[in-house]
Tab-separated table of C-alpha atoms in Angstrom:
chain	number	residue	atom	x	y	z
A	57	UNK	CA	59.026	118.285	114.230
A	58	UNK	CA	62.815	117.558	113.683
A	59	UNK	CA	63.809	120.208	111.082
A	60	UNK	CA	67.527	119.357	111.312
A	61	UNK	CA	69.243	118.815	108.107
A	62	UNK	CA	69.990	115.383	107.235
A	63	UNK	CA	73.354	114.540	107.732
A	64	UNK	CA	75.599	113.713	104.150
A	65	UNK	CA	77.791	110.534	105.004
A	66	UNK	CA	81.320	111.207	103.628
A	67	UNK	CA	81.847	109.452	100.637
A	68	UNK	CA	84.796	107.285	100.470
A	69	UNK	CA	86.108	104.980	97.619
A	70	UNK	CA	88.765	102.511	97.620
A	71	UNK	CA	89.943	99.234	95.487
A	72	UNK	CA	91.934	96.251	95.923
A	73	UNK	CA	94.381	95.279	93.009
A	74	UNK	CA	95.359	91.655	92.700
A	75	UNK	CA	94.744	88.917	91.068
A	76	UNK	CA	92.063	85.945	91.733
A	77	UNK	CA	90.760	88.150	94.515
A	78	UNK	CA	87.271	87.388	93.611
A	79	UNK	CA	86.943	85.697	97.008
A	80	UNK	CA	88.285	88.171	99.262
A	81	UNK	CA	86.382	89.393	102.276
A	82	UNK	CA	88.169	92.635	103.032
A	83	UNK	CA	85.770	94.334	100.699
A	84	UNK	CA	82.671	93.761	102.932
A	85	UNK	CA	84.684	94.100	106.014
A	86	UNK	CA	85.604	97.677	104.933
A	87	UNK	CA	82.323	98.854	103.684
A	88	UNK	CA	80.506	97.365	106.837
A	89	UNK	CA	82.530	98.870	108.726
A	90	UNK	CA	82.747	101.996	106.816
A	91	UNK	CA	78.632	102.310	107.143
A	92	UNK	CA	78.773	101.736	110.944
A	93	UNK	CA	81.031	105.114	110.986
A	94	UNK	CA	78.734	107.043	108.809
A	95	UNK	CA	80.333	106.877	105.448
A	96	UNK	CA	79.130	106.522	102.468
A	97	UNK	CA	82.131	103.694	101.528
A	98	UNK	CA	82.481	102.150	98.028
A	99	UNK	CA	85.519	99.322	97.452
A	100	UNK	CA	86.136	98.378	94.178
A	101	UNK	CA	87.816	94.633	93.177
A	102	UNK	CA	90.504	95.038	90.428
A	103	UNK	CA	91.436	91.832	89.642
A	104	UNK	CA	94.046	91.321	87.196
A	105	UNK	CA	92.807	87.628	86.177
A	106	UNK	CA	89.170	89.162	84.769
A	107	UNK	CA	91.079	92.276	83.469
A	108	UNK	CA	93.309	90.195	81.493
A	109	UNK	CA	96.049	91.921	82.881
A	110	UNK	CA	99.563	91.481	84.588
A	111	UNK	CA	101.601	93.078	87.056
A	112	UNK	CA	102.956	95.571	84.295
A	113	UNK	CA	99.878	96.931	84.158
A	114	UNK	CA	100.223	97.631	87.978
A	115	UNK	CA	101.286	101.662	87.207
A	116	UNK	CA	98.057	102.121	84.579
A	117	UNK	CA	95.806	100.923	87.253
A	118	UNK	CA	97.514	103.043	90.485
A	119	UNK	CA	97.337	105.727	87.659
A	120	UNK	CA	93.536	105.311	86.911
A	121	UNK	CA	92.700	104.884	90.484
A	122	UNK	CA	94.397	108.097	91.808
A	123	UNK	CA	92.787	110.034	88.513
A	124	UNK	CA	88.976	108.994	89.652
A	125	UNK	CA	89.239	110.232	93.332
A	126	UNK	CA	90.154	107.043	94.772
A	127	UNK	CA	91.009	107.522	99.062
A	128	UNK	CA	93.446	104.514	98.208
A	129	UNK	CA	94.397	100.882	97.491
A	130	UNK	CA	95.049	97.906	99.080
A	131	UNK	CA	97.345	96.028	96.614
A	132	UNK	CA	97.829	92.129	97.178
A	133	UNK	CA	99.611	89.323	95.931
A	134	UNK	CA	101.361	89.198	92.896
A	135	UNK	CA	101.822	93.159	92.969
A	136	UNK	CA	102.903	94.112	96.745
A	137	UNK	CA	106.790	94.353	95.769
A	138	UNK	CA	106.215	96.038	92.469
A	139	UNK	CA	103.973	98.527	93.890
A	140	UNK	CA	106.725	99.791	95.897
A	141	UNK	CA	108.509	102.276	93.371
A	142	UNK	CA	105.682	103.311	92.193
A	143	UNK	CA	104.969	105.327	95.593
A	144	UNK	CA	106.181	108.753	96.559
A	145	UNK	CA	107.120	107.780	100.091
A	146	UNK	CA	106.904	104.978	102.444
A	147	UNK	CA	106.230	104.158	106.006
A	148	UNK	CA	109.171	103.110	107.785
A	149	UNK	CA	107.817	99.373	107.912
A	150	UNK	CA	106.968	99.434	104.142
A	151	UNK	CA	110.602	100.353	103.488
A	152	UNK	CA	112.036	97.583	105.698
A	153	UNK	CA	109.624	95.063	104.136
A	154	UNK	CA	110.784	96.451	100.484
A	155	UNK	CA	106.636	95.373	100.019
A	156	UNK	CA	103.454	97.289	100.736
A	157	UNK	CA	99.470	96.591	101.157
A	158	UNK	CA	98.269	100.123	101.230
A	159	UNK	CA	98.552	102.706	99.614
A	160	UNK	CA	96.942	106.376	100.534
A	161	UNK	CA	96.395	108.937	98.327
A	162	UNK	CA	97.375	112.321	99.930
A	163	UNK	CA	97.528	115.046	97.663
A	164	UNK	CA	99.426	114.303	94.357
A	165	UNK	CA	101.715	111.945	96.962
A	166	UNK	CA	101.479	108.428	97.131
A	167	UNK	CA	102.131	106.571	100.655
A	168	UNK	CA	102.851	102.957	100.504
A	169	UNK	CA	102.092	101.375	104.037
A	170	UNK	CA	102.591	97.641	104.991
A	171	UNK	CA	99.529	96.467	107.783
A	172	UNK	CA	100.389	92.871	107.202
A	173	UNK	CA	103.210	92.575	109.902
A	174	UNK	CA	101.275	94.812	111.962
A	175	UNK	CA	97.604	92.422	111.386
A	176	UNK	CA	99.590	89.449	112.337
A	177	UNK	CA	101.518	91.137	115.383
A	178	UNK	CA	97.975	91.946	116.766
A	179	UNK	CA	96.845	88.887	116.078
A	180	UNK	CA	99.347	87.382	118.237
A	181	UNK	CA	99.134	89.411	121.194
A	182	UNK	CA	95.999	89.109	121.988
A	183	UNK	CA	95.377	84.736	120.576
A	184	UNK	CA	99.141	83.988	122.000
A	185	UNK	CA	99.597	86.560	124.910
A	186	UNK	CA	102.500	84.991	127.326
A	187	UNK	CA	103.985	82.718	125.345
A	188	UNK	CA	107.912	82.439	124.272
A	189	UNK	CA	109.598	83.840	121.967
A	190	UNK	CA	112.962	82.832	122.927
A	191	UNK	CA	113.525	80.639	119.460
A	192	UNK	CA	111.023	80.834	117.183
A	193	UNK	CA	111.030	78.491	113.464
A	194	UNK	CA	109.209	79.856	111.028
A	195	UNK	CA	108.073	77.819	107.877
A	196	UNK	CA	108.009	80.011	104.446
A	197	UNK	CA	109.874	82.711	103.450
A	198	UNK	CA	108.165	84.339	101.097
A	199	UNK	CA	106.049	88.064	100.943
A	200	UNK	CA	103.916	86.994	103.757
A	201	UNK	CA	106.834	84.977	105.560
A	202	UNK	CA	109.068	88.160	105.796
A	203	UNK	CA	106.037	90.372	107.355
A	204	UNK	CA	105.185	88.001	109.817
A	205	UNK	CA	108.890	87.491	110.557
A	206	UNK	CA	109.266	90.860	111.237
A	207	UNK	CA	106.732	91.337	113.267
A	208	UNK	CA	107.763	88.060	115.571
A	209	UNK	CA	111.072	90.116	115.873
A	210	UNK	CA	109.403	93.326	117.034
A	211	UNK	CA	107.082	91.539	119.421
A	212	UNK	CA	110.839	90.140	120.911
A	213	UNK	CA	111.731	86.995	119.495
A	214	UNK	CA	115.538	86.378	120.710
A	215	UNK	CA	116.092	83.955	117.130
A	216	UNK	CA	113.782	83.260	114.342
A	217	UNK	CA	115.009	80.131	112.485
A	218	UNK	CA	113.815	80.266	108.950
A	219	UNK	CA	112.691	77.233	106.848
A	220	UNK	CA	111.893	77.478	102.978
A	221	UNK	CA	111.792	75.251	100.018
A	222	UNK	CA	113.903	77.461	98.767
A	223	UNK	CA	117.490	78.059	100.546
A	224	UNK	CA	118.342	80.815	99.057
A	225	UNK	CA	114.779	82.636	99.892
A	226	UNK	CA	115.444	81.978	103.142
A	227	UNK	CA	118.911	83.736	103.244
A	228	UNK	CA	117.520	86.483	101.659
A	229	UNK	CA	114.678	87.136	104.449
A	230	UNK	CA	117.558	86.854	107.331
A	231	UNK	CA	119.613	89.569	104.677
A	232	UNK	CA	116.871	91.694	104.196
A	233	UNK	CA	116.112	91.720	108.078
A	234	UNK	CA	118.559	91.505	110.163
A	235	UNK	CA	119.714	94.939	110.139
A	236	UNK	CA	116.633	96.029	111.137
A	237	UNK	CA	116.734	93.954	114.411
A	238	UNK	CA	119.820	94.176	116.226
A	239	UNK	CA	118.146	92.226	119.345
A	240	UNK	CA	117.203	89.144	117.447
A	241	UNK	CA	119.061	86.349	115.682
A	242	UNK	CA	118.011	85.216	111.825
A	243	UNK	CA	119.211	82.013	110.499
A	244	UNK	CA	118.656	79.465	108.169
A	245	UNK	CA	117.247	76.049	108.841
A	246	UNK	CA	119.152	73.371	107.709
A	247	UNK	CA	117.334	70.501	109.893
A	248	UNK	CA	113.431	71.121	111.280
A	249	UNK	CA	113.191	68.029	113.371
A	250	UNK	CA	116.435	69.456	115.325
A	251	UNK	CA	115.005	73.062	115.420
A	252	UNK	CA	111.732	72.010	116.576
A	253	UNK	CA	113.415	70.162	119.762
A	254	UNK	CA	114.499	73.506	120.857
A	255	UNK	CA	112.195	75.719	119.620
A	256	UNK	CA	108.980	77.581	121.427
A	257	UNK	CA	106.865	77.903	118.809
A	258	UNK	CA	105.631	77.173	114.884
A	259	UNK	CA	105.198	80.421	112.845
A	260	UNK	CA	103.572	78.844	109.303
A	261	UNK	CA	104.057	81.401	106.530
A	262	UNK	CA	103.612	79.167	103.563
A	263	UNK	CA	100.144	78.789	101.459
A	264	UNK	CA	99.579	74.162	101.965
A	265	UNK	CA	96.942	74.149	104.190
A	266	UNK	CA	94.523	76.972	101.784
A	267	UNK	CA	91.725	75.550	99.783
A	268	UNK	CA	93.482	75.192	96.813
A	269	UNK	CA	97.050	73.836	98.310
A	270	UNK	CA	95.635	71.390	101.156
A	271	UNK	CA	97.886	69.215	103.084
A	272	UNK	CA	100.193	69.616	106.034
A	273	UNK	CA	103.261	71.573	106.019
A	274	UNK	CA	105.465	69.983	107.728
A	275	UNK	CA	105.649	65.885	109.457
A	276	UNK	CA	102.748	65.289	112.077
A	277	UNK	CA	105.370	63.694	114.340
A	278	UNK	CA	106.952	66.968	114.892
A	279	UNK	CA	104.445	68.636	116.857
A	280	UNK	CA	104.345	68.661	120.189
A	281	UNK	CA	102.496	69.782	123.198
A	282	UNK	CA	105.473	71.964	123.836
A	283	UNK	CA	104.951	74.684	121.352
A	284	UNK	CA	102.797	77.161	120.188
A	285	UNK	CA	101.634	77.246	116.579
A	286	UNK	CA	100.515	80.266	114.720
A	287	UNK	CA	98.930	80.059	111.247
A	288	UNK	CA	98.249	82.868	108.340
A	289	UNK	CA	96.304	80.814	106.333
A	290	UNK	CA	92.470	81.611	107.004
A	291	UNK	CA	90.826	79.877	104.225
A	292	UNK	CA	90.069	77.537	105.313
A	293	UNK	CA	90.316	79.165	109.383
A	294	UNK	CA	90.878	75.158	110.155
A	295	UNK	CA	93.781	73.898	108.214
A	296	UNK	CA	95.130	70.672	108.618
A	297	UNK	CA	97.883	72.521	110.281
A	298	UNK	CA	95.658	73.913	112.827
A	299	UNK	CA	93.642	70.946	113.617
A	300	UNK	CA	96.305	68.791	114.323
A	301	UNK	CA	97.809	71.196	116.393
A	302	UNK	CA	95.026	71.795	118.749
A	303	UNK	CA	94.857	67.690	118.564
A	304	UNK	CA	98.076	67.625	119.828
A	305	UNK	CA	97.373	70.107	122.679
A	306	UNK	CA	99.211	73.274	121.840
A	307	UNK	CA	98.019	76.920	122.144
A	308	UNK	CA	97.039	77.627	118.241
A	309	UNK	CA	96.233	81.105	116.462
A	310	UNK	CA	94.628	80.196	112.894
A	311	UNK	CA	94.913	82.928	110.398
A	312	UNK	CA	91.635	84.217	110.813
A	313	UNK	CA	93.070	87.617	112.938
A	314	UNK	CA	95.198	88.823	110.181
A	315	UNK	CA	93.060	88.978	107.692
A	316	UNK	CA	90.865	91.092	110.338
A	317	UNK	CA	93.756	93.281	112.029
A	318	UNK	CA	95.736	94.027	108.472
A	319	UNK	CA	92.088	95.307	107.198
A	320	UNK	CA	91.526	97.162	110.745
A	321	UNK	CA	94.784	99.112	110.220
A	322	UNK	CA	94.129	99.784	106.555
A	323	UNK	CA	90.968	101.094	107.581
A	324	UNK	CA	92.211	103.612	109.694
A	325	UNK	CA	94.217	104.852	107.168
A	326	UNK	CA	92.038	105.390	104.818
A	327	UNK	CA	89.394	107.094	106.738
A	328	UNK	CA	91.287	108.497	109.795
A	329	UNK	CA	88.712	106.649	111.988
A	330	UNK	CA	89.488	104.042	114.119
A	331	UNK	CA	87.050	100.861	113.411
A	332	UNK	CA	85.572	98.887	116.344
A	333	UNK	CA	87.579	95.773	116.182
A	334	UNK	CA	85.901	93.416	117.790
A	335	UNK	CA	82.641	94.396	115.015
A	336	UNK	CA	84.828	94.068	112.317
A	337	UNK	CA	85.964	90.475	113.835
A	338	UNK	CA	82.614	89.507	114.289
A	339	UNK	CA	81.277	90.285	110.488
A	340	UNK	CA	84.566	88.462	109.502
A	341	UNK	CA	83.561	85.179	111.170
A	342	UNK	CA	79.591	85.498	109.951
A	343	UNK	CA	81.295	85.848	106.275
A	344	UNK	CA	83.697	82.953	106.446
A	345	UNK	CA	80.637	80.664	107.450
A	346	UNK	CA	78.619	81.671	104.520
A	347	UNK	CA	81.591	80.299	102.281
């Protein structure tokens, strides 16, 4: 007879603050995942839309979240750039990005991390491996447009051509990075037909193509079989944007490894474990059906 003591799973508990995040899969990504390692893993949704709350309300909730043992928070839109001074340090990413994810409680510090640029950067290598990234456009320049930007850069794009509704965003995304990477070119598109003629590949940053903003980004006569296109948007995984690309014959990454890889890396810092991927990536694609 086994008279071994039962073994206590370490308990674990973490939130995401945002708002309409009702919908969000990362919870059940990270408590799978967190059971398959032996903890005992509890994620919490704090959503500032059923709160009746606003981004003001950001420090209360960090507050109340680091007073009731919390291992962390993953923070999403609209509070990733006011999140940032609320932290004691930052990873070295985080401060480029001047916007954080993560945050880990360590002690009485707070770390603000950014796994966004890092999700997508994974992502790409292994749904885009060998392709060119000798001029890269890139549609949207917003939180998520400057994370993926910088991680095209660091994967060693030679110019990223930027492309935003708003001029001025998009100046302030070449500002903000350029300093940070010396071996590639920022600029701002003035003419997408003309960029696209040159370019290697589509980087789509913006949110048309998600449930609630449907449509096409861009023209449908300026894809061609000649670039790559790489998508962040993963609900739905099949935009428009994606579809037609794969119509048109080019090598396409949908949005769907993100989501996965951002949560893979937040995992690890929350627990110190490193999750198996390719589960996590697999309970990620049985959720997204059952939506």
């Amino acid at each position: 007879m086994d008279t071994q003591p039962a073994v206590i799973p370490r308990q674990l508990h973490v939130g995401l603050i945002g708002a309409g995040i009702g919908r969000s899969l990362t919870p059940a990504m990270h408590m799978r995942e967190g059971e398959h390692c032996g903890l005992s893993y509890r994620y919490d949704l704090i959503d500032l839309d059923v709160r009746g709350l606003s981004v003001s309300d950001l420090p209360a909730l960090i507050d109340e979240a680091e007073a009731q043992g919390f291992a962390g928070l993953n923070i999403t839109h609209p509070c990733k750039q006011a999140a940032v001074v609320l932290m004691d340090d930052l990873s070295p990413d985080a401060q480029t990005l001047r916007s954080i994810n993560t945050v880990v409680f360590q002690g009485k510090r707070r770390v603000g991390h950014n796994t966004d640029w890092w999700g997508f950067a994974e992502s790409f290598r292994r749904g885009l491996a060998g392709v060119s990234l000798a001029h890269v456009v890139q549609l949207g320049a917003g939180g998520a447009g400057v994370a993926v930007a910088h991680a095209v850069a660091g994967m060693g794009a030679r110019s990223i051509e930027i492309f935003d509704l708003d001029p001025l965003r998009a100046k302030a995304l070449v500002d903000q990075l350029q300093p940070a990477h010396g071996t590639c070119t920022f600029s701002v598109g003035r003419d997408l037909a003309a960029a696209l003629d040159t370019a290697d590949g589509l980087v789509h940053a913006t949110p048309t193509g998600m449930a609630a903003h449907p449509g096409l980004p861009l023209d449908a006569q300026l894809l061609s079989d000649r670039l790559w296109v790489a998508e962040i948007v993963y609900f739905p995984i099949e935009t428009e944007l994606v579809m037609l690309a794969k119509k048109k014959g080019c090598r396409v990454l949908d949005g769907g490894g993100m989501a996965v890889f951002q949560a893979v890396k937040a995992f690890e810092l929350f627990t110190g474990i490193r999750p198996t991927t390719g589960r996590m990536m697999q309970h990620f694609n049985s959720l997204r059906t059952m939506i």
